Amino acid sequence: MIDFWIILTASLVATTTAILGCFLIMRKMAMIGDAISHAVLPGIVIAYYISHSRASLPILVGAAASGMVVTYLIQFFNQKVKLQQDASIGISYTFLFAIGIILISLFSGNVDLDQDCVLYGEIAYVPLDHMSIAGHYAGPRQVWILGSTLIIILTSVIIAYRKLVLTTFDPAFASAMGISVVLWQYYLMAGVSLTTVVSFESVGAVLVIAFLSGPAATAFLLTKDFKKMIYLAVGFGISASILGYYTAVWLAGSIAGAIATVIGLQFAIAFIYIQFVRKAHISQTLENKALTEV
Amino acid sequence: MKPSVETHNLTVIYDKKPAIWNIDFTLPTGKIIGIMGPNGSGKSTLLKAIMGIIEPNIGYSKVFDQDLEDVRNKVSYVPQRQSVDWDFPASVWDVVAMGRYATKGLFKRLTKEDHRMIEESLSKVNMTPFTNRQISQLSGGQQQRVFLARALAQNADLYLMDEPFVGVDAATEQAIITLLKSMRDAGKTLLVVHHDLLTAQDYFEHMVLLNSRLVAEGPTSEVFTKDILTETYGGTLTTLSKVANVLQEKDFPMRHK
Ligand SMILES: Nc1ncnc2c1ncn2[C@@H]1O[C@H](COP(=O)(O)OP(=O)(O)OP(=O)(O)O)[C@@H](O)[C@H]1O
Ligand SMILES: [Mg+2]
């Protein structure tokens, strides 16, 4: 049963992040997950300070709020100050992370909190924290939280699919149609903030970042249809979860580490496959040409 | 007759430097109108301001005597080709279909009629054989034609096109201008940003000459003159001689009459 819960947890995170990752990659914002993972720190510290608890909800709200702040800052530096996207991301999250560190050291006298305990969840512990409904065992709490997140993200993406695709591919045309590019940027980033924060708590930051960029990048290599890219990315994310889990069990190593490694391997294999197909294609063409010319 | 586009004191300032300054004009309907001016003279900015993609700092514009908001689905915007990432995973058909969503709204399903219009638009730009091609595998000229097909699929009354002739070969350019002329004959108005002085008089019956401010606006025969072109393009030697050449060519047929 433990196997099942851990794989389910990883797969839920993988599905949600892979969907969002496809949009992020096409917007050249794949590293936003990394940024948000650091930028949520001040929100978490402040939420903890106000609520004096390590309960999930206030922490989540605090984290999501700073997720939106970092999104705003990135937007601001990029659009108003005309800084490049990557520089805007870099400067925004290091700034917020620094504030978080300062806040922790200010409160450290009476606050039992460090970023490890909030940010770096450990997937192996997920089955330990379970819920019961009306006295019956109802599975791990994280599975419920991640399941709800997946439903929220999935519905939001389906509802706004065309707007998200249009503002990603051709913002000027979208805006000429009367679609607010900035609004949908925030919409997407709110989803990314929520997902990252919720997922950090259960599977840890490294795995979330790997899930956000890896499967989407692999899928991008293999298809030229955006919808298929999303399906493929989800497929890669889930299969990496299953393969990674059993590899970790077999080697008695870290689950998150093993899953992240499988994600990397998937990309490498796809990359080699593409090179191979391309070469084969070219030599085929050359052969055909040689034949017709003879 | 209703004017197609009118601007009043339209001014856009980026970083304290005005890109367009106090632009005031009223353009006719049913014509192919050229927007000309040197690099950085605010041509793209002017189109974007008319389309509401950027907020003007001062002034306003109207389309068909109404606020843009009320006639948006009658107006089609063709951005500069380089403004999008052509590696985006989509097919030619997907991009042209965006034109239909633009007119009918984003929630409706595409009907048979929509499919027919998409196919017709593709055939008008000779891209039918490429319908299922991935957009990352198109040449520059083919990309441009995909953008035009998307605009055609919108079935608008006013088209704002940013440099539709850049990076296309002579044959494609001819095909595009023939298409634009047939659209004009069907009563559409086309506002086209263009760079080539040599072809300008053949293509446009009306012109807007820009150099941050409005240098001139009117029928080509009235505004395409040495003085106005020199004022638009500045007095540098190369442009001056180019202008002279153009005007010579323009006069050439007259001398034989
Ligand atoms: N997003 C922007 N931020 C700051 N300045 C800008 C921006 N876009 C354009 N500019 C400046 O505004 C001026 C007008 O630019 P615009 O792109 O409208 O010119 P253009 O006539 O279309 O030029 P080209 O022929 O090169 O396409 C230029 O000086 C340009 O540097
Ligand atoms: Mg331009």
PDB file of C-alpha atoms and ligand atoms in Angstrom, chain A residues 82, chain B residues 14-15 17-20 37-46 48 80 162-163 193 195 210 212, ligand 1:
ATOM      1  CA  LYS A  82      12.903  46.359 -19.880  1.00  0.00           C
TER       2      LYS A  82
ATOM      3  CA  TYR B  14       8.558  54.954 -24.618  1.00  0.00           C
ATOM      4  CA  ASP B  15      11.131  55.836 -21.988  1.00  0.00           C
ATOM      5  CA  LYS B  17      11.321  59.430 -26.117  1.00  0.00           C
ATOM      6  CA  PRO B  18       8.244  59.793 -28.315  1.00  0.00           C
ATOM      7  CA  ALA B  19       7.904  56.984 -30.875  1.00  0.00           C
ATOM      8  CA  ILE B  20       4.960  58.697 -32.512  1.00  0.00           C
ATOM      9  CA  GLY B  37       8.998  55.836 -43.071  1.00  0.00           C
ATOM     10  CA  PRO B  38      12.563  54.957 -42.072  1.00  0.00           C
ATOM     11  CA  ASN B  39      13.453  52.362 -39.416  1.00  0.00           C
ATOM     12  CA  GLY B  40      12.319  53.431 -35.997  1.00  0.00           C
ATOM     13  CA  SER B  41       9.927  56.033 -37.369  1.00  0.00           C
ATOM     14  CA  GLY B  42       7.023  54.551 -35.402  1.00  0.00           C
ATOM     15  CA  LYS B  43       5.171  52.548 -38.060  1.00  0.00           C
ATOM     16  CA  SER B  44       4.728  49.460 -35.905  1.00  0.00           C
ATOM     17  CA  THR B  45       3.937  51.634 -32.927  1.00  0.00           C
ATOM     18  CA  LEU B  46       1.216  53.425 -34.885  1.00  0.00           C
ATOM     19  CA  LYS B  48      -0.212  48.876 -32.242  1.00  0.00           C
ATOM     20  CA  GLN B  80       5.548  41.476 -37.908  1.00  0.00           C
ATOM     21  CA  ASP B 162       3.062  45.117 -40.410  1.00  0.00           C
ATOM     22  CA  GLU B 163       5.617  44.553 -43.178  1.00  0.00           C
ATOM     23  CA  VAL B 193       3.576  49.010 -43.530  1.00  0.00           C
ATOM     24  CA  HIS B 195       9.756  49.677 -46.860  1.00  0.00           C
ATOM     25  CA  LEU B 210       5.868  58.977 -40.937  1.00  0.00           C
ATOM     26  CA  SER B 212       7.791  60.019 -35.552  1.00  0.00           C
TER      27      SER B 212
HETATM   28  N1  LIG C   1       8.877  48.328 -26.574  1.00  0.00           N
HETATM   29  C1  LIG C   1       9.615  49.410 -26.788  1.00  0.00           C
HETATM   30  N2  LIG C   1      10.262  50.014 -25.778  1.00  0.00           N
HETATM   31  C2  LIG C   1      11.000  51.112 -25.964  1.00  0.00           C
HETATM   32  N3  LIG C   1      11.172  51.705 -27.137  1.00  0.00           N
HETATM   33  C3  LIG C   1      10.575  51.160 -28.200  1.00  0.00           C
HETATM   34  C4  LIG C   1       9.761  49.969 -28.078  1.00  0.00           C
HETATM   35  N4  LIG C   1       9.286  49.657 -29.306  1.00  0.00           N
HETATM   36  C5  LIG C   1       9.771  50.582 -30.131  1.00  0.00           C
HETATM   37  N5  LIG C   1      10.542  51.490 -29.484  1.00  0.00           N
HETATM   38  C6  LIG C   1      11.194  52.666 -30.083  1.00  0.00           C
HETATM   39  O1  LIG C   1      10.205  53.451 -30.680  1.00  0.00           O
HETATM   40  C7  LIG C   1      10.614  53.901 -31.946  1.00  0.00           C
HETATM   41  C8  LIG C   1       9.632  53.464 -33.016  1.00  0.00           C
HETATM   42  O2  LIG C   1       9.649  52.037 -33.121  1.00  0.00           O
HETATM   43  P1  LIG C   1       8.751  51.240 -34.168  1.00  0.00           P
HETATM   44  O3  LIG C   1       9.005  49.800 -33.921  1.00  0.00           O
HETATM   45  O4  LIG C   1       7.367  51.712 -34.093  1.00  0.00           O
HETATM   46  O5  LIG C   1       9.428  51.690 -35.528  1.00  0.00           O
HETATM   47  P2  LIG C   1       9.175  51.132 -36.992  1.00  0.00           P
HETATM   48  O6  LIG C   1       8.886  52.318 -37.840  1.00  0.00           O
HETATM   49  O7  LIG C   1       8.200  50.038 -36.985  1.00  0.00           O
HETATM   50  O8  LIG C   1      10.630  50.590 -37.358  1.00  0.00           O
HETATM   51  P3  LIG C   1      11.055  49.380 -38.340  1.00  0.00           P
HETATM   52  O9  LIG C   1      11.030  49.910 -39.713  1.00  0.00           O
HETATM   53  O10 LIG C   1      12.459  49.082 -37.903  1.00  0.00           O
HETATM   54  O11 LIG C   1      10.116  48.236 -38.099  1.00  0.00           O
HETATM   55  C9  LIG C   1      12.009  53.366 -32.144  1.00  0.00           C
HETATM   56  O12 LIG C   1      12.903  54.403 -31.844  1.00  0.00           O
HETATM   57  C10 LIG C   1      12.142  52.253 -31.176  1.00  0.00           C
HETATM   58  O13 LIG C   1      13.457  52.167 -30.703  1.00  0.00           O
END
